[in-house]
Short mmCIF file of C-alpha atoms in Angstrom, two decimals:
data_model
loop_
_atom_site.label_atom_id
_atom_site.label_comp_id
_atom_site.label_asym_id
_atom_site.label_seq_id
_atom_site.Cartn_x
_atom_site.Cartn_y
_atom_site.Cartn_z
CA MET A 1 66.51 -59.10 -289.55
CA SER A 2 69.58 -58.82 -291.47
CA LEU A 3 72.72 -58.52 -289.69
CA GLN A 4 74.12 -55.35 -291.09
CA LYS A 5 77.39 -53.51 -291.62
CA HIS A 6 76.09 -50.97 -288.49
CA HIS A 7 75.09 -53.89 -286.25
CA VAL A 8 78.51 -54.66 -285.88
CA LYS A 9 78.44 -54.97 -282.01
CA SER A 10 74.89 -55.11 -281.74
CA LYS A 11 74.28 -58.66 -279.24
CA LEU A 12 70.79 -58.17 -279.85
CA ALA A 13 70.86 -58.55 -283.74
CA VAL A 14 73.55 -61.07 -283.77
CA ALA A 15 71.01 -63.42 -281.52
CA TYR A 16 67.63 -62.12 -283.68
CA GLN A 17 70.47 -63.21 -286.87
CA LEU A 18 70.81 -66.78 -285.57
CA ILE A 19 67.74 -67.46 -284.27
CA HIS A 20 65.67 -67.83 -287.26
CA LEU A 21 69.02 -70.63 -288.14
CA PRO A 22 67.55 -73.93 -287.42
CA ASP A 23 70.23 -75.71 -286.34
CA ILE A 24 71.30 -72.89 -283.93
CA ALA A 25 68.04 -70.97 -282.77
CA GLY A 26 67.53 -74.23 -280.15
CA HIS A 27 70.83 -72.97 -278.53
CA ILE A 28 69.88 -70.03 -278.43
CA PRO A 29 68.41 -68.08 -275.03
CA GLU A 30 65.38 -65.64 -275.23
CA THR A 31 66.62 -62.54 -276.14
CA ASP A 32 64.92 -58.91 -276.20
CA LEU A 33 65.21 -55.32 -276.39
CA LEU A 34 64.66 -54.23 -272.87
CA TYR A 35 61.18 -52.38 -272.36
CA GLU A 36 58.79 -52.08 -269.51
CA SER A 37 56.40 -54.99 -272.20
CA SER A 38 59.41 -57.77 -272.51
CA LEU A 39 60.39 -57.30 -268.97
CA LYS A 40 56.73 -58.17 -267.35
CA ARG A 41 56.55 -60.96 -270.84
CA MET A 42 60.13 -62.13 -269.90
CA LEU A 43 59.52 -62.14 -266.23
CA LYS A 44 56.58 -63.98 -266.62
CA LYS A 45 57.78 -66.86 -268.52
CA HIS A 46 61.54 -67.01 -266.93
CA VAL A 47 62.78 -67.17 -263.02
CA LYS A 48 65.29 -65.61 -263.98
CA VAL A 49 66.09 -62.96 -266.53
CA TYR A 50 70.00 -61.21 -267.29
CA LEU A 51 69.84 -57.52 -268.28
CA LYS A 52 72.44 -56.40 -270.74
CA PRO A 53 74.06 -53.63 -272.17
CA ASP A 54 73.31 -54.38 -275.76
CA ARG A 55 77.25 -52.65 -277.13
CA GLY A 56 78.62 -53.74 -273.59
CA ARG A 57 82.44 -55.29 -273.49
CA LYS A 58 83.41 -56.98 -270.92
CA SER A 59 80.06 -57.24 -268.18
CA ARG A 60 80.04 -53.90 -267.54
CA GLY A 61 76.61 -53.16 -266.38
CA VAL A 62 74.98 -56.55 -266.17
CA MET A 63 72.12 -57.44 -263.85
CA GLN A 64 70.51 -60.84 -263.00
CA ILE A 65 66.64 -60.67 -261.79
CA GLU A 66 65.13 -63.04 -259.94
CA LYS A 67 61.53 -63.29 -259.36
CA LEU A 68 60.96 -64.23 -255.76
CA LYS A 69 57.46 -64.61 -253.77
CA ASP A 70 54.59 -62.37 -252.82
CA ASN A 71 55.06 -60.57 -256.49
CA ARG A 72 58.73 -59.41 -255.24
CA PHE A 73 62.51 -59.05 -257.37
CA ARG A 74 65.77 -59.11 -256.69
CA ILE A 75 68.49 -57.42 -258.41
CA ARG A 76 71.92 -58.68 -258.50
CA GLN A 77 74.62 -56.32 -259.94
CA ARG A 78 77.84 -58.82 -259.74
CA THR A 79 78.11 -59.35 -256.02
CA SER A 80 75.57 -56.93 -255.13
CA MET A 81 71.41 -57.52 -254.08
CA GLN A 82 68.57 -55.55 -253.46
CA TYR A 83 64.83 -55.77 -253.44
CA VAL A 84 62.16 -54.31 -255.12
CA ASP A 85 58.34 -54.85 -255.68
CA SER A 86 56.37 -55.34 -258.70
CA LYS A 87 54.91 -52.18 -258.62
CA ASP A 88 58.55 -50.41 -258.67
CA LEU A 89 60.58 -52.70 -261.01
CA TRP A 90 60.57 -50.96 -263.95
CA THR A 91 60.94 -47.23 -261.98
CA LYS A 92 64.19 -49.13 -260.51
CA VAL A 93 64.73 -50.41 -264.07
CA ARG A 94 65.47 -47.78 -265.70
CA HIS A 95 67.62 -45.86 -262.84
CA LEU A 96 70.23 -48.83 -262.81
CA THR A 97 69.66 -48.38 -266.89
CA GLY A 98 69.59 -45.17 -267.54
CA ASP A 99 70.16 -43.84 -271.44
CA THR A 100 72.04 -47.07 -272.21
CA LYS A 101 70.33 -49.33 -274.73
CA TYR A 102 69.78 -53.26 -272.59
CA LEU A 103 68.57 -56.36 -273.80
CA ILE A 104 67.04 -58.58 -271.64
CA GLN A 105 67.88 -62.59 -272.11
CA GLN A 106 66.20 -65.87 -270.89
CA ALA A 107 69.11 -66.90 -267.45
CA ILE A 108 70.71 -69.77 -267.91
CA ASP A 109 71.74 -71.80 -264.54
CA SER A 110 75.56 -72.60 -265.75
CA VAL A 111 76.37 -73.05 -262.37
CA THR A 112 79.54 -75.20 -260.78
CA LYS A 113 78.71 -78.28 -258.42
CA ASP A 114 79.13 -75.27 -255.55
CA ARG A 115 77.04 -72.73 -257.21
CA ARG A 116 79.69 -70.12 -259.04
CA HIS A 117 78.70 -69.12 -262.43
CA PHE A 118 80.67 -70.15 -265.20
CA ASP A 119 80.85 -69.93 -269.26
CA LEU A 120 83.17 -70.51 -272.01
CA ARG A 121 85.21 -68.43 -274.35
CA CYS A 122 85.87 -70.44 -277.39
CA HIS A 123 88.01 -68.90 -279.99
CA VAL A 124 87.46 -69.36 -283.62
CA LEU A 125 89.86 -68.44 -286.27
CA ARG A 126 90.36 -68.59 -289.99
CA ILE A 127 92.40 -70.48 -291.28
CA ASN A 128 93.74 -71.30 -294.94
CA GLY A 129 89.80 -70.86 -295.62
CA LYS A 130 88.46 -73.33 -292.52
CA TRP A 131 87.15 -72.03 -289.77
CA LYS A 132 89.22 -73.80 -286.46
CA VAL A 133 88.67 -73.03 -282.98
CA GLY A 134 92.00 -72.68 -281.57
CA GLY A 135 91.10 -72.71 -277.52
CA ILE A 136 87.93 -72.79 -275.55
CA CYS A 137 89.06 -71.43 -271.91
CA GLY A 138 86.38 -71.92 -268.93
CA ARG A 139 86.18 -68.75 -267.18
CA LEU A 140 85.12 -68.94 -263.37
CA GLY A 141 82.54 -66.08 -261.94
CA GLU A 142 84.02 -65.07 -257.86
CA PRO A 143 82.05 -67.07 -255.55
CA GLY A 144 78.65 -64.95 -255.38
CA SER A 145 79.26 -63.23 -258.72
CA ILE A 146 76.72 -63.06 -261.49
CA VAL A 147 79.72 -62.23 -264.12
CA THR A 148 82.55 -64.22 -265.34
CA THR A 149 84.78 -61.90 -266.91
CA SER A 150 88.48 -61.86 -265.22
CA HIS A 151 88.50 -57.71 -265.17
CA LEU A 152 85.51 -58.12 -262.46
CA GLY A 153 87.18 -61.12 -260.16
CA GLY A 154 86.59 -64.25 -262.81
CA THR A 155 89.00 -66.82 -263.27
CA PRO A 156 90.21 -68.75 -266.64
CA THR A 157 90.51 -72.23 -266.22
CA LEU A 158 91.32 -74.87 -268.27
CA ILE A 159 88.35 -76.24 -270.03
CA GLU A 160 89.14 -79.84 -268.70
CA THR A 161 89.46 -78.63 -265.93
CA LEU A 162 86.44 -77.37 -265.54
CA LEU A 163 84.45 -80.21 -266.59
CA THR A 164 86.02 -82.18 -263.99
CA ARG A 165 86.52 -81.08 -261.07
CA HIS A 166 83.84 -78.15 -260.43
CA LEU A 167 81.27 -80.07 -262.62
CA ASN A 168 82.08 -83.96 -262.02
CA TYR A 169 82.20 -85.37 -265.04
CA SER A 170 83.17 -88.51 -266.10
CA ARG A 171 86.14 -88.55 -269.11
CA ARG A 172 83.77 -90.09 -271.69
CA GLU A 173 81.01 -87.05 -270.57
CA LYS A 174 84.53 -84.22 -270.32
CA SER A 175 85.39 -85.79 -274.05
CA GLU A 176 81.98 -85.42 -275.61
CA MET A 177 80.99 -82.31 -274.31
CA ILE A 178 84.02 -80.34 -275.77
CA GLN A 179 82.75 -82.44 -278.63
CA LYS A 180 79.61 -80.90 -278.94
CA VAL A 181 81.04 -77.67 -278.31
CA ASN A 182 83.09 -77.38 -280.89
CA LYS A 183 81.15 -78.94 -283.17
CA CYS A 184 78.28 -76.02 -282.10
CA VAL A 185 81.27 -73.20 -282.34
CA ILE A 186 81.98 -73.86 -285.84
CA LYS A 187 78.70 -74.47 -287.20
CA THR A 188 77.84 -70.53 -285.32
CA VAL A 189 80.84 -69.21 -286.99
CA ASN A 190 80.29 -70.84 -290.32
CA ASN A 191 77.10 -68.75 -290.19
CA VAL A 192 78.03 -65.57 -288.86
CA SER A 193 81.01 -64.89 -290.83
CA ARG A 194 78.98 -65.19 -294.36
CA MET A 195 78.37 -61.19 -292.85
CA TYR A 196 81.03 -60.78 -292.10
CA PRO A 197 83.45 -62.26 -295.08
CA ASN A 198 86.62 -60.30 -294.26
CA LEU A 199 86.19 -60.70 -290.18
CA LYS A 200 89.49 -64.23 -289.59
CA GLU A 201 88.50 -64.92 -286.13
CA PHE A 202 85.40 -64.88 -283.09
CA ALA A 203 85.12 -65.75 -280.07
CA VAL A 204 81.71 -67.17 -278.72
CA ASP A 205 80.51 -67.61 -275.34
CA ILE A 206 78.58 -70.66 -274.16
CA GLY A 207 76.98 -72.12 -271.23
CA ILE A 208 75.76 -75.44 -270.23
CA ASP A 209 73.16 -76.15 -268.13
CA PRO A 210 72.80 -79.18 -265.72
CA GLN A 211 71.14 -80.97 -267.81
CA LYS A 212 74.44 -80.58 -270.64
CA ARG A 213 72.46 -78.47 -273.04
CA ILE A 214 74.54 -75.89 -274.35
CA TRP A 215 73.39 -72.42 -275.18
CA ILE A 216 74.98 -69.24 -277.32
CA TYR A 217 75.16 -66.51 -274.43
CA GLU A 218 76.66 -64.02 -277.55
CA VAL A 219 79.27 -64.10 -280.18
CA ASN A 220 82.35 -61.32 -280.24
CA ILE A 221 83.76 -60.15 -283.57
CA GLU A 222 86.71 -58.27 -281.70
CA PRO A 223 87.49 -61.45 -279.23
CA LEU A 224 90.79 -60.84 -277.34
CA ILE A 225 92.50 -62.93 -275.92
CA GLY A 226 94.77 -61.34 -273.05
CA GLY A 227 92.10 -61.35 -270.56
CA ASN A 228 91.19 -65.28 -270.51
CA PHE A 229 93.94 -67.81 -272.53
CA LYS A 230 97.05 -65.39 -270.85
CA LEU A 231 95.70 -65.39 -267.79
CA LEU A 232 95.57 -69.92 -267.42
CA PRO A 233 99.15 -71.09 -265.21
CA ASP A 234 99.22 -72.78 -268.38
CA LYS A 235 100.08 -70.40 -271.34
CA THR A 236 99.61 -73.35 -273.62
CA LEU A 237 96.83 -72.21 -275.32
CA TYR A 238 97.57 -68.28 -275.21
CA ARG A 239 100.82 -68.73 -277.37
CA ARG A 240 98.24 -71.27 -279.72
CA LEU A 241 96.64 -68.83 -280.47
CA ARG A 242 98.89 -65.75 -280.88
CA SER A 243 100.44 -67.94 -283.23
CA MET A 244 97.08 -69.12 -285.23
CA ARG A 245 97.21 -65.50 -285.23
CA ARG A 246 99.85 -64.87 -287.43
CA MET A 247 98.55 -67.88 -290.11
CA ALA A 248 95.37 -65.94 -290.26
CA ARG A 249 96.56 -62.82 -291.29
#
């Protein structure tokens, strides 16, 4: 699928584009448009999946479906839960999603040692023709929540703090992971930016599973910094991004 201008806010279109790039495909969770058939197929392969509005922002409308025993499923929305039998699952999903276009995505177990969901917001800008990582902000979901964004209870956290305090990484493991994340993000943006030559910044949302595998959740082409970097106790990254934005323009 070619990533055309009318797909500018489509998460599925970006995922389809990246899955065909050999050096990035291994970082993309399995993703498809939500239909009854794709829901059944994905739940046969994966214990958990996420349902996300294709053009949603700030994690509104995100749901997690987990396969349980005895043909039952648990549907989680932020911190709420409900249980349905397999025969009623699609009816319930259709009721919850309504007329909104949704995608279904393989769930990644990106959680801290105390089982809080987390991800990384990686902000990248083009300075003098070269893409540079301006900052990486860890985001911790509130206990029991499936989302990490600050307006839904998540806590922006320095990546160093996230990796050491919440994931028990050693100093060497922390350094190696940050290097790997930077490399993966730059590689991703170098490819996506070819379809959007006029854009000067992107944000890449990333998860890390217990095996330290990096997963690209989505690429944001209209990234904000106020809801992440500005909320960090230390404003150094926020000020750096504001300065880099002026340089990029």
